[in-house]
Short mmCIF file of C-alpha atoms and ligand atoms in Angstrom, two decimals:
data_model
loop_
_atom_site.label_atom_id
_atom_site.label_comp_id
_atom_site.label_asym_id
_atom_site.label_seq_id
_atom_site.Cartn_x
_atom_site.Cartn_y
_atom_site.Cartn_z
CA MET A 1 135.97 126.46 -331.14
CA ASP A 2 136.97 128.20 -327.89
CA LEU A 3 133.57 127.43 -326.54
CA ILE A 4 134.14 123.71 -326.95
CA VAL A 5 137.74 123.64 -325.74
CA GLU A 6 136.92 125.79 -322.75
CA GLY A 7 133.84 123.68 -322.06
CA PHE A 8 135.81 120.48 -322.03
CA ARG A 9 138.57 121.97 -319.87
CA LYS A 10 136.09 123.06 -317.23
CA ALA A 11 134.18 119.80 -317.55
CA PHE A 12 137.25 117.70 -316.82
CA LEU A 13 138.07 119.96 -313.91
CA LEU A 14 134.59 119.43 -312.48
CA ILE A 15 134.93 115.70 -312.79
CA TYR A 16 138.48 115.71 -311.45
CA ARG A 17 137.49 117.72 -308.40
CA LEU A 18 134.45 115.50 -307.81
CA ASP A 19 132.34 118.63 -307.74
CA ALA A 20 129.68 118.21 -305.08
CA ASP A 21 126.72 119.34 -307.21
CA LEU A 22 127.88 117.15 -310.04
CA MET A 23 128.23 114.13 -307.76
CA GLY A 24 124.79 114.76 -306.27
CA ILE A 25 123.28 114.72 -309.73
CA ILE A 26 125.12 111.55 -310.74
CA LEU A 27 124.22 109.72 -307.54
CA LEU A 28 120.56 110.67 -307.83
CA SER A 29 120.57 109.46 -311.44
CA LEU A 30 121.97 106.13 -310.42
CA LYS A 31 119.60 105.87 -307.47
CA VAL A 32 116.54 106.56 -309.60
CA SER A 33 117.53 104.32 -312.51
CA LEU A 34 118.79 101.43 -310.39
CA THR A 35 115.74 101.46 -308.13
CA ALA A 36 113.45 101.52 -311.16
CA LEU A 37 115.51 98.75 -312.69
CA LEU A 38 115.16 96.67 -309.53
CA ILE A 39 111.38 97.15 -309.54
CA GLY A 40 111.19 96.41 -313.26
CA THR A 41 113.28 93.28 -312.79
CA VAL A 42 111.45 91.93 -309.76
CA ALA A 43 108.14 92.40 -311.57
CA GLY A 44 109.33 91.73 -315.10
CA VAL A 45 111.40 88.55 -314.93
CA PRO A 46 108.71 86.47 -313.19
CA THR A 47 106.14 87.88 -315.62
CA GLY A 48 108.30 86.90 -318.57
CA ALA A 49 108.85 83.47 -317.04
CA ALA A 50 105.14 82.99 -316.40
CA LEU A 51 104.36 83.95 -319.99
CA SER A 52 106.86 81.36 -321.13
CA PHE A 53 105.93 78.49 -318.81
CA LYS A 54 102.24 78.87 -318.12
CA ARG A 55 99.18 78.66 -320.28
CA ILE A 56 97.89 82.16 -320.01
CA PRO A 57 94.81 83.44 -321.82
CA PHE A 58 95.58 86.09 -324.46
CA LYS A 59 99.26 85.30 -324.12
CA HIS A 60 100.14 86.39 -327.63
CA ALA A 61 98.13 89.56 -327.30
CA LEU A 62 99.96 90.31 -324.04
CA LEU A 63 103.32 89.65 -325.66
CA ASN A 64 102.45 91.91 -328.56
CA ILE A 65 101.47 94.64 -326.16
CA MET A 66 104.73 94.21 -324.24
CA ASN A 67 106.72 94.35 -327.46
CA THR A 68 104.94 97.53 -328.46
CA LEU A 69 105.45 99.06 -325.03
CA MET A 70 109.19 98.40 -325.29
CA GLY A 71 109.35 101.29 -327.70
CA LEU A 72 107.06 103.46 -325.63
CA PRO A 73 108.09 107.13 -325.99
CA PRO A 74 109.26 108.27 -322.55
CA VAL A 75 107.51 111.62 -322.92
CA VAL A 76 104.20 109.80 -323.28
CA VAL A 77 104.84 107.87 -320.07
CA GLY A 78 105.83 111.16 -318.44
CA LEU A 79 102.66 112.85 -319.63
CA PHE A 80 100.46 109.95 -318.53
CA LEU A 81 102.04 109.81 -315.10
CA TYR A 82 101.91 113.59 -314.79
CA LEU A 83 98.16 113.50 -315.37
CA MET A 84 97.79 110.76 -312.76
CA LEU A 85 99.96 112.47 -310.15
CA SER A 86 99.09 116.11 -310.69
CA ARG A 87 97.10 117.69 -307.90
CA ARG A 88 93.81 117.29 -309.73
CA GLY A 89 94.68 113.81 -310.99
CA PRO A 90 93.37 110.56 -309.48
CA LEU A 91 96.56 110.03 -307.49
CA GLY A 92 97.18 113.68 -306.78
CA SER A 93 96.56 113.33 -303.07
CA MET A 94 99.73 111.27 -302.72
CA GLY A 95 101.79 114.37 -303.44
CA LEU A 96 104.33 112.50 -305.51
CA LEU A 97 104.67 114.89 -308.43
CA TYR A 98 108.15 116.44 -308.69
CA THR A 99 109.70 113.90 -306.35
CA SER A 100 112.28 111.23 -307.03
CA SER A 101 109.57 108.65 -306.30
CA ALA A 102 107.62 109.89 -309.31
CA MET A 103 110.75 109.51 -311.42
CA ILE A 104 111.26 105.98 -310.15
CA ILE A 105 107.67 105.09 -310.98
CA ALA A 106 108.04 106.52 -314.48
CA GLN A 107 111.22 104.60 -315.14
CA SER A 108 109.81 101.39 -313.68
CA ILE A 109 107.00 101.66 -316.20
CA LEU A 110 109.58 102.05 -318.95
CA ALA A 111 111.69 99.15 -317.69
CA PHE A 112 108.90 96.65 -317.15
CA PRO A 113 107.94 95.82 -320.75
CA ILE A 114 111.60 95.61 -321.79
CA VAL A 115 112.41 93.14 -319.03
CA VAL A 116 109.22 91.14 -319.66
CA SER A 117 109.70 90.86 -323.42
CA LEU A 118 113.38 90.12 -323.38
CA SER A 119 113.31 87.67 -320.48
CA TYR A 120 110.38 85.89 -322.11
CA ALA A 121 112.46 85.58 -325.28
CA ALA A 122 115.46 84.47 -323.22
CA ILE A 123 113.57 81.69 -321.46
CA ASN A 124 111.69 80.66 -324.57
CA GLY A 125 114.97 80.46 -326.41
CA VAL A 126 116.20 77.65 -324.16
CA SER A 127 116.01 74.38 -326.04
CA MET A 128 113.38 71.80 -325.09
CA VAL A 129 116.26 69.38 -324.74
CA ILE A 130 117.43 71.13 -321.56
CA ARG A 131 114.12 70.48 -319.81
CA GLN A 132 114.12 66.90 -321.08
CA ALA A 133 117.70 66.32 -319.99
CA ALA A 134 116.87 67.60 -316.50
CA ALA A 135 113.83 65.30 -316.39
CA THR A 136 115.86 62.26 -317.45
CA LEU A 137 118.21 62.98 -314.56
CA GLY A 138 115.38 62.86 -312.06
CA ALA A 139 114.53 66.54 -311.70
CA SER A 140 111.01 67.35 -310.55
CA GLN A 141 108.78 69.61 -312.65
CA PHE A 142 109.86 72.53 -310.53
CA GLN A 143 113.53 71.60 -310.75
CA CYS A 144 113.20 71.32 -314.52
CA THR A 145 111.77 74.82 -314.65
CA VAL A 146 114.64 76.09 -312.51
CA ALA A 147 117.10 74.39 -314.87
CA VAL A 148 115.55 76.17 -317.85
CA ILE A 149 115.63 79.57 -316.12
CA LYS A 150 119.24 78.96 -315.08
CA GLU A 151 120.09 78.13 -318.65
CA ALA A 152 118.64 81.49 -319.68
CA ARG A 153 120.48 83.43 -316.98
CA TYR A 154 122.92 85.28 -319.23
CA ALA A 155 120.18 86.24 -321.67
CA ILE A 156 118.03 87.44 -318.74
CA LEU A 157 120.96 89.50 -317.48
CA SER A 158 121.26 91.01 -320.96
CA ALA A 159 117.59 91.92 -320.78
CA ILE A 160 118.14 93.69 -317.48
CA MET A 161 121.19 95.53 -318.81
CA ALA A 162 119.28 96.59 -321.90
CA ALA A 163 116.60 98.06 -319.66
CA PHE A 164 119.24 99.86 -317.62
CA GLY A 165 120.72 101.29 -320.79
CA ARG A 166 117.37 102.74 -321.72
CA LEU A 167 116.69 104.14 -318.24
CA SER A 168 120.05 105.81 -317.74
CA ALA A 169 119.74 107.66 -321.07
CA GLU A 170 116.10 108.61 -320.73
CA VAL A 171 115.03 112.21 -320.21
CA GLY A 172 111.46 112.68 -321.40
CA ALA A 173 109.62 110.99 -318.56
CA ILE A 174 111.76 112.06 -315.63
CA LEU A 175 111.84 115.65 -316.80
CA ILE A 176 108.05 115.84 -316.87
CA VAL A 177 107.31 114.12 -313.55
CA GLY A 178 110.51 115.15 -311.76
CA GLY A 179 110.57 118.77 -312.74
CA ASN A 180 114.39 119.03 -312.73
CA ILE A 181 114.55 120.63 -309.28
CA ALA A 182 118.13 121.26 -308.16
CA GLY A 183 119.20 118.95 -305.36
CA ARG A 184 115.93 117.02 -305.46
CA THR A 185 115.01 115.74 -308.88
CA ARG A 186 117.85 116.89 -311.09
CA VAL A 187 119.50 113.94 -312.77
CA ILE A 188 122.18 113.65 -315.44
CA THR A 189 119.97 113.82 -318.49
CA SER A 190 117.65 116.54 -317.25
CA ALA A 191 120.63 118.57 -316.05
CA ILE A 192 122.22 118.37 -319.50
CA VAL A 193 119.02 119.72 -321.03
CA LEU A 194 118.90 122.59 -318.55
CA GLU A 195 122.59 123.52 -318.61
CA THR A 196 122.70 123.46 -322.38
CA ASP A 197 119.68 125.72 -322.43
CA LYS A 198 121.39 128.11 -320.02
CA GLY A 199 124.56 127.99 -322.06
CA ASP A 200 126.57 126.56 -319.15
CA PHE A 201 128.33 123.97 -321.25
CA ALA A 202 130.95 122.85 -318.74
CA VAL A 203 128.45 121.08 -316.51
CA ALA A 204 126.56 119.73 -319.52
CA ILE A 205 129.74 118.34 -321.06
CA ALA A 206 130.92 116.85 -317.76
CA LEU A 207 127.60 115.09 -317.33
CA GLY A 208 127.64 114.03 -320.96
CA ILE A 209 131.01 112.39 -320.42
CA VAL A 210 129.72 110.57 -317.33
CA LEU A 211 126.64 109.41 -319.20
CA LEU A 212 128.79 108.11 -322.04
CA CYS A 213 130.89 106.20 -319.53
CA VAL A 214 127.75 104.66 -318.07
CA SER A 215 126.63 103.62 -321.57
CA LEU A 216 130.04 102.21 -322.38
CA SER A 217 130.07 100.21 -319.15
CA VAL A 218 126.59 98.86 -319.87
CA ASN A 219 127.70 97.79 -323.32
CA ALA A 220 130.91 96.25 -322.03
CA VAL A 221 128.95 94.20 -319.51
CA LEU A 222 126.45 93.20 -322.20
CA TYR A 223 129.29 92.08 -324.43
CA ILE A 224 130.86 89.95 -321.71
CA ILE A 225 127.49 88.42 -320.83
CA SER A 226 126.70 87.58 -324.43
CA ARG A 227 130.05 85.85 -324.79
CA ARG A 228 129.45 83.71 -321.73
CA GLY A 229 125.95 82.90 -322.81
CA ARG A 230 126.90 81.05 -325.94
CA VAL A 231 129.63 78.74 -327.07
CA GLY A 232 132.84 80.65 -327.37
CA GLN A 233 136.52 79.96 -327.35
CA ALA A 234 137.29 83.18 -325.57
CA SER A 235 135.53 82.03 -322.44
CA GLU A 236 136.61 78.44 -322.58
CA TYR A 237 137.28 78.25 -318.89
CA LEU A 238 134.81 79.31 -316.27
CA TRP A 239 135.92 82.26 -314.24
CA ALA A 240 134.71 80.19 -311.26
CA MET B 1 120.02 45.45 -309.20
CA GLY B 2 118.62 46.37 -312.56
CA MET B 3 115.01 46.65 -313.47
CA THR B 4 112.77 44.92 -315.98
CA LEU B 5 110.97 47.13 -318.47
CA GLN B 6 107.81 45.75 -319.96
CA VAL B 7 105.88 47.48 -322.70
CA SER B 8 102.61 46.07 -323.88
CA GLN B 9 100.19 46.94 -326.62
CA LEU B 10 101.98 50.21 -327.17
CA ARG B 11 100.53 52.53 -329.77
CA LYS B 12 102.01 55.80 -330.90
CA THR B 13 101.04 57.99 -333.80
CA TYR B 14 102.03 61.41 -335.00
CA ARG B 15 98.90 62.56 -336.78
CA ASP B 16 98.34 59.95 -339.49
CA ASN B 17 101.81 58.52 -339.08
CA VAL B 18 101.57 55.27 -337.09
CA ILE B 19 104.96 54.69 -335.47
CA PHE B 20 104.00 51.87 -333.07
CA ASP B 21 100.97 49.67 -333.01
CA ALA B 22 100.28 46.86 -330.54
CA CYS B 23 103.97 46.74 -329.70
CA SER B 24 104.89 44.48 -326.79
CA TYR B 25 108.32 43.61 -325.53
CA THR B 26 110.10 42.84 -322.29
CA PHE B 27 113.57 44.15 -321.53
CA LYS B 28 114.91 41.89 -318.80
CA ASP B 29 116.76 42.90 -315.71
CA SER B 30 120.50 43.49 -316.12
CA MET B 31 120.61 42.63 -319.81
CA ALA B 32 121.83 44.81 -322.64
CA TYR B 33 119.56 45.52 -325.60
CA ALA B 34 120.18 47.29 -328.85
CA ILE B 35 117.36 48.75 -330.90
CA VAL B 36 118.57 49.00 -334.47
CA GLY B 37 117.09 50.26 -337.67
CA PRO B 38 117.36 53.05 -340.18
CA ASN B 39 116.49 56.65 -339.35
CA GLY B 40 112.85 57.49 -338.89
CA THR B 41 111.64 54.07 -337.78
CA GLY B 42 110.80 55.23 -334.28
CA LYS B 43 113.77 54.29 -332.10
CA SER B 44 114.01 57.69 -330.45
CA THR B 45 110.26 57.89 -330.00
CA PHE B 46 110.30 54.51 -328.31
CA LEU B 47 113.04 55.52 -325.89
CA ARG B 48 111.36 58.82 -325.06
CA MET B 49 108.20 56.92 -324.17
CA CYS B 50 110.11 54.44 -322.03
CA ALA B 51 111.87 57.32 -320.27
CA LEU B 52 108.39 58.75 -319.56
CA LEU B 53 109.14 61.96 -321.43
CA GLU B 54 106.31 61.32 -323.85
CA LYS B 55 103.03 59.45 -323.47
CA PRO B 56 101.98 56.63 -325.78
CA ASP B 57 98.52 56.89 -327.37
CA ALA B 58 97.65 53.52 -325.86
CA GLY B 59 99.27 50.62 -324.07
CA THR B 60 101.32 50.40 -320.92
CA ILE B 61 104.92 50.80 -319.85
CA ASP B 62 105.71 48.94 -316.65
CA PHE B 63 108.78 48.78 -314.51
CA LEU B 64 109.28 45.59 -312.56
CA HIS B 65 111.52 44.78 -309.66
CA GLY B 66 111.47 41.00 -309.60
CA ASP B 67 107.75 40.35 -309.84
CA ARG B 68 106.68 43.58 -308.27
CA ALA B 69 105.43 46.35 -310.54
CA LEU B 70 106.65 49.75 -309.49
CA ASP B 71 104.40 52.78 -309.55
CA LYS B 72 104.73 56.53 -309.24
CA SER B 73 105.31 56.30 -305.47
CA ASP B 74 108.51 54.36 -306.14
CA GLY B 75 109.97 57.40 -307.85
CA ILE B 76 110.53 55.75 -311.20
CA MET B 77 111.81 58.93 -312.82
CA ARG B 78 114.71 58.93 -310.38
CA ARG B 79 115.70 55.35 -311.11
CA ILE B 80 115.85 55.34 -314.90
CA THR B 81 117.58 57.64 -317.31
CA LEU B 82 117.86 58.35 -321.01
CA LEU B 83 120.90 59.90 -322.61
CA LEU B 84 119.37 62.02 -325.36
CA PRO B 85 121.01 62.07 -328.80
CA SER B 86 121.85 65.76 -328.41
CA VAL B 87 122.74 65.23 -324.71
CA GLY B 88 121.25 68.55 -323.55
CA VAL B 89 124.35 70.20 -322.15
CA PHE B 90 123.79 72.69 -319.35
CA ASN B 91 125.75 75.91 -319.69
CA THR B 92 127.89 75.19 -316.64
CA SER B 93 131.15 73.38 -316.08
CA VAL B 94 131.66 69.74 -317.01
CA TYR B 95 131.73 68.98 -313.29
CA GLU B 96 128.39 70.66 -312.62
CA ASN B 97 126.79 68.88 -315.56
CA VAL B 98 127.77 65.51 -314.17
CA ALA B 99 126.77 66.56 -310.67
CA TYR B 100 123.29 67.69 -311.75
CA GLY B 101 121.40 64.48 -311.00
CA LEU B 102 123.00 64.31 -307.57
CA ARG B 103 122.21 67.95 -306.84
CA VAL B 104 118.51 67.47 -307.58
CA ARG B 105 118.65 64.53 -305.18
CA LYS B 106 120.16 66.81 -302.53
CA CYS B 107 123.24 64.62 -302.08
CA LYS B 108 126.01 65.81 -299.79
CA ASN B 109 128.82 67.75 -301.42
CA THR B 110 131.51 65.30 -300.35
CA GLU B 111 129.55 62.46 -301.86
CA ILE B 112 129.00 64.43 -305.07
CA GLU B 113 132.71 65.21 -305.32
CA GLN B 114 133.68 61.58 -305.00
CA ARG B 115 131.13 60.25 -307.44
CA VAL B 116 131.70 62.91 -310.07
CA ALA B 117 135.47 62.52 -309.88
CA ALA B 118 135.20 58.74 -310.26
CA LEU B 119 132.87 59.03 -313.24
CA LEU B 120 134.92 61.68 -314.97
CA LYS B 121 137.88 59.35 -314.64
CA LEU B 122 135.83 56.52 -316.11
CA VAL B 123 134.94 58.57 -319.19
CA GLY B 124 138.36 60.17 -319.44
CA LEU B 125 137.32 63.75 -318.78
CA HIS B 126 138.95 64.21 -315.42
CA ASP B 127 141.31 66.88 -316.68
CA LYS B 128 138.44 68.81 -318.26
CA MET B 129 136.34 68.99 -315.10
CA LYS B 130 136.39 72.81 -314.91
CA ARG B 131 135.80 73.33 -318.62
CA ARG B 132 132.67 75.06 -319.81
CA ALA B 133 130.73 72.04 -320.97
CA LEU B 134 129.50 73.77 -324.13
CA THR B 135 133.05 73.95 -325.42
CA LEU B 136 133.57 70.17 -325.49
CA SER B 137 133.83 68.31 -328.79
CA SER B 138 130.90 66.12 -329.77
CA GLY B 139 132.71 62.97 -328.66
CA GLU B 140 133.59 64.53 -325.31
CA THR B 141 130.03 65.76 -324.98
CA GLN B 142 128.70 62.22 -325.39
CA ARG B 143 131.16 60.95 -322.81
CA MET B 144 130.13 63.68 -320.40
CA GLY B 145 126.49 62.81 -321.02
CA LEU B 146 127.31 59.22 -320.24
CA ALA B 147 129.00 60.18 -316.97
CA ARG B 148 126.04 62.41 -316.09
CA ALA B 149 123.62 59.56 -316.74
CA LEU B 150 125.69 57.07 -314.77
CA ALA B 151 126.04 59.45 -311.83
CA ILE B 152 122.52 58.71 -310.71
CA ALA B 153 123.21 54.95 -310.72
CA PRO B 154 120.23 54.22 -312.96
CA GLU B 155 118.56 50.85 -312.81
CA ILE B 156 117.72 51.25 -316.46
CA LEU B 157 120.20 53.10 -318.64
CA MET B 158 118.82 54.12 -322.00
CA LEU B 159 120.94 55.73 -324.67
CA ASP B 160 119.84 57.21 -327.97
CA GLU B 161 122.53 56.98 -330.67
CA PRO B 162 125.46 57.27 -328.25
CA THR B 163 128.01 57.08 -331.07
CA ALA B 164 126.19 58.93 -333.84
CA ALA B 165 128.33 62.03 -334.12
CA VAL B 166 131.71 60.93 -332.82
CA ASP B 167 135.11 60.15 -334.33
CA THR B 168 136.87 56.77 -334.23
CA ALA B 169 138.75 57.38 -330.98
CA ASN B 170 135.59 58.45 -329.17
CA TYR B 171 133.65 55.59 -330.72
CA LYS B 172 136.16 53.18 -329.23
CA ALA B 173 136.11 54.97 -325.88
CA ILE B 174 132.31 54.96 -325.66
CA THR B 175 132.14 51.29 -326.66
CA ASP B 176 134.65 50.42 -323.93
CA ILE B 177 132.78 52.43 -321.31
CA LEU B 178 129.49 50.77 -322.21
CA LEU B 179 131.09 47.33 -322.05
CA SER B 180 132.58 48.08 -318.65
CA VAL B 181 129.22 49.39 -317.41
CA LYS B 182 127.59 46.24 -318.68
CA HIS B 183 130.04 44.04 -316.85
CA SER B 184 130.52 45.93 -313.64
CA MET B 185 127.16 47.57 -312.92
CA LYS B 186 123.90 45.78 -312.47
CA THR B 187 121.84 47.91 -314.76
CA THR B 188 119.57 47.19 -317.69
CA ILE B 189 120.95 48.82 -320.81
CA ILE B 190 118.81 49.76 -323.80
CA PHE B 191 120.37 51.72 -326.61
CA ALA B 192 119.23 52.82 -330.02
CA THR B 193 121.69 52.83 -332.87
CA HIS B 194 121.84 52.53 -336.62
CA ASP B 195 125.27 50.91 -336.20
CA VAL B 196 124.79 47.13 -336.35
CA LYS B 197 128.41 46.52 -335.40
CA LEU B 198 128.01 48.46 -332.17
CA ALA B 199 124.81 46.57 -331.44
CA ASP B 200 126.51 43.19 -331.89
CA ASN B 201 129.46 44.32 -329.86
CA ILE B 202 127.57 45.40 -326.78
CA ALA B 203 124.08 43.99 -326.73
CA ASP B 204 122.89 40.60 -325.50
CA ARG B 205 119.81 41.02 -327.66
CA VAL B 206 119.29 43.06 -330.79
CA VAL B 207 115.81 44.20 -331.73
CA THR B 208 114.51 46.13 -334.71
CA VAL B 209 111.50 48.31 -335.19
CA SER B 210 109.44 47.12 -338.08
CA ASP B 211 105.81 47.66 -338.94
CA GLY B 212 105.26 49.29 -335.59
CA LEU B 213 106.56 46.31 -333.65
CA LEU B 214 109.78 45.39 -331.87
CA MET B 215 111.29 42.16 -333.26
CA GLU B 216 114.28 40.25 -332.02
CA ILE B 217 116.86 39.34 -334.65
N1 ADP C 301 107.50 65.35 -332.32
C1 ADP C 301 107.19 64.75 -333.50
N2 ADP C 301 106.17 65.21 -334.25
C2 ADP C 301 105.85 64.60 -335.43
N3 ADP C 301 106.49 63.55 -335.93
C3 ADP C 301 107.51 63.04 -335.23
C4 ADP C 301 107.92 63.61 -333.99
N4 ADP C 301 108.96 62.90 -333.50
C5 ADP C 301 109.20 61.95 -334.42
N5 ADP C 301 108.33 62.02 -335.44
C6 ADP C 301 108.28 61.11 -336.59
O1 ADP C 301 108.25 59.81 -336.09
C7 ADP C 301 109.06 58.96 -336.87
C8 ADP C 301 110.07 58.26 -336.00
O2 ADP C 301 111.02 59.20 -335.54
P1 ADP C 301 112.20 58.82 -334.55
O3 ADP C 301 111.62 58.18 -333.35
O4 ADP C 301 113.03 60.02 -334.33
O5 ADP C 301 112.99 57.74 -335.41
P2 ADP C 301 114.48 57.23 -335.25
O6 ADP C 301 114.99 57.61 -333.91
O7 ADP C 301 114.37 55.74 -335.43
O8 ADP C 301 115.27 57.82 -336.34
C9 ADP C 301 109.68 59.83 -337.96
O9 ADP C 301 108.93 59.66 -339.14
C10 ADP C 301 109.53 61.21 -337.42
O10 ADP C 301 109.39 62.12 -338.48
MG1 MG C 302 116.62 58.76 -333.45
#
């Protein structure tokens, strides 16, 4: 019991004092996950849109693959990327292994299929009537497509948040390709693994609390988005 | 000025289901037409074809300005409109919904403001301008759809069941708006309805769909 109480006391102290090491770890986590999310979004949303709007050969096969990849075990991505980036691997000469770039690549790979699948579903979920209504009001083909994407905007945002939720909690891939090097590739999740292993629970608990807060924020944002996306009394007036 | 809509030898089938066959009819400039008939006779299909949302299997749909036939280069799609039965509400404010047609035409903001305000007044939604359009009642939604369609000053205004899902007060309001549009704007009106009373009330001519043809009654 003492272990836990003492752990929490020290953890809160660390957070309260904005401990420099702790902050470094948190900031790196956010940097890695947000950058990967940006890459996944920039690549994933247009891909999802293209799958929805264009006639693409093997579309359903592609979608099935994306859906399967959504549940890709992070350790497998980590292993795969490790093999590619390790010194004897095909991309070994780039010297990326155990850098934050490698972690960003790993997480981008994890984010991509989630963003593709969910933004495809978001855009496909927009009623045909929206496109028709835009057309009856004189919108060009392109403007109609924009109207449909706009209509899906909250659902697309949910897709992006879902991907962020996965990235911020992920440890398997970044641990393998990042190596958990203090001050360079140590992020929240990998630090928790290490500190728990060492028995230094204060840091682990502090980081756990931060990670929980991140998750809670993600879910709060998702909740707000989902309410604005559909008919609801709670959001009767636009927040303008 | 309104526009004349001329369909000739129109044919439309869904698989084995022949909806229209050798259907010809002329909707004259600045007149109001009602297409009546029970559900499933093809009223909506006809309007979707006239609004160029759907292609007929055969036959032609022509738009005439006086004697001159208009073609693609005249930007037909920007001069006609169809208010769909389900409206197709964008998940934005009531104001932005009504402004949509003007935005795609790259109108100036001041012009948009004026037009939208005037139309929202006409349909009695001026106080609900900032409302999320998806939260409107079905009667209000129809009125907003009407304002949105009128915003582009269509030369042919088509409406599919504009009073199908509305209460008495909204029915009256929509009837009044359509009558005022008929009298004050030079636009050709074509609306589908299963409400014969509404048809008699508003239309100069009432036509039915029967055996794949349009017939005046
Ligand atoms: N997209 C479609 N695919 C197949 N059948 C259709 C489609 N749209 C309409 N129909 C059929 O065409 C007929 C006419 O439909 P519709 O034009 O909606 O009639 P109305 O508007 O007069 O009620 C109906 O039998 C309907 O089932
Ligand atoms: Mg119908």
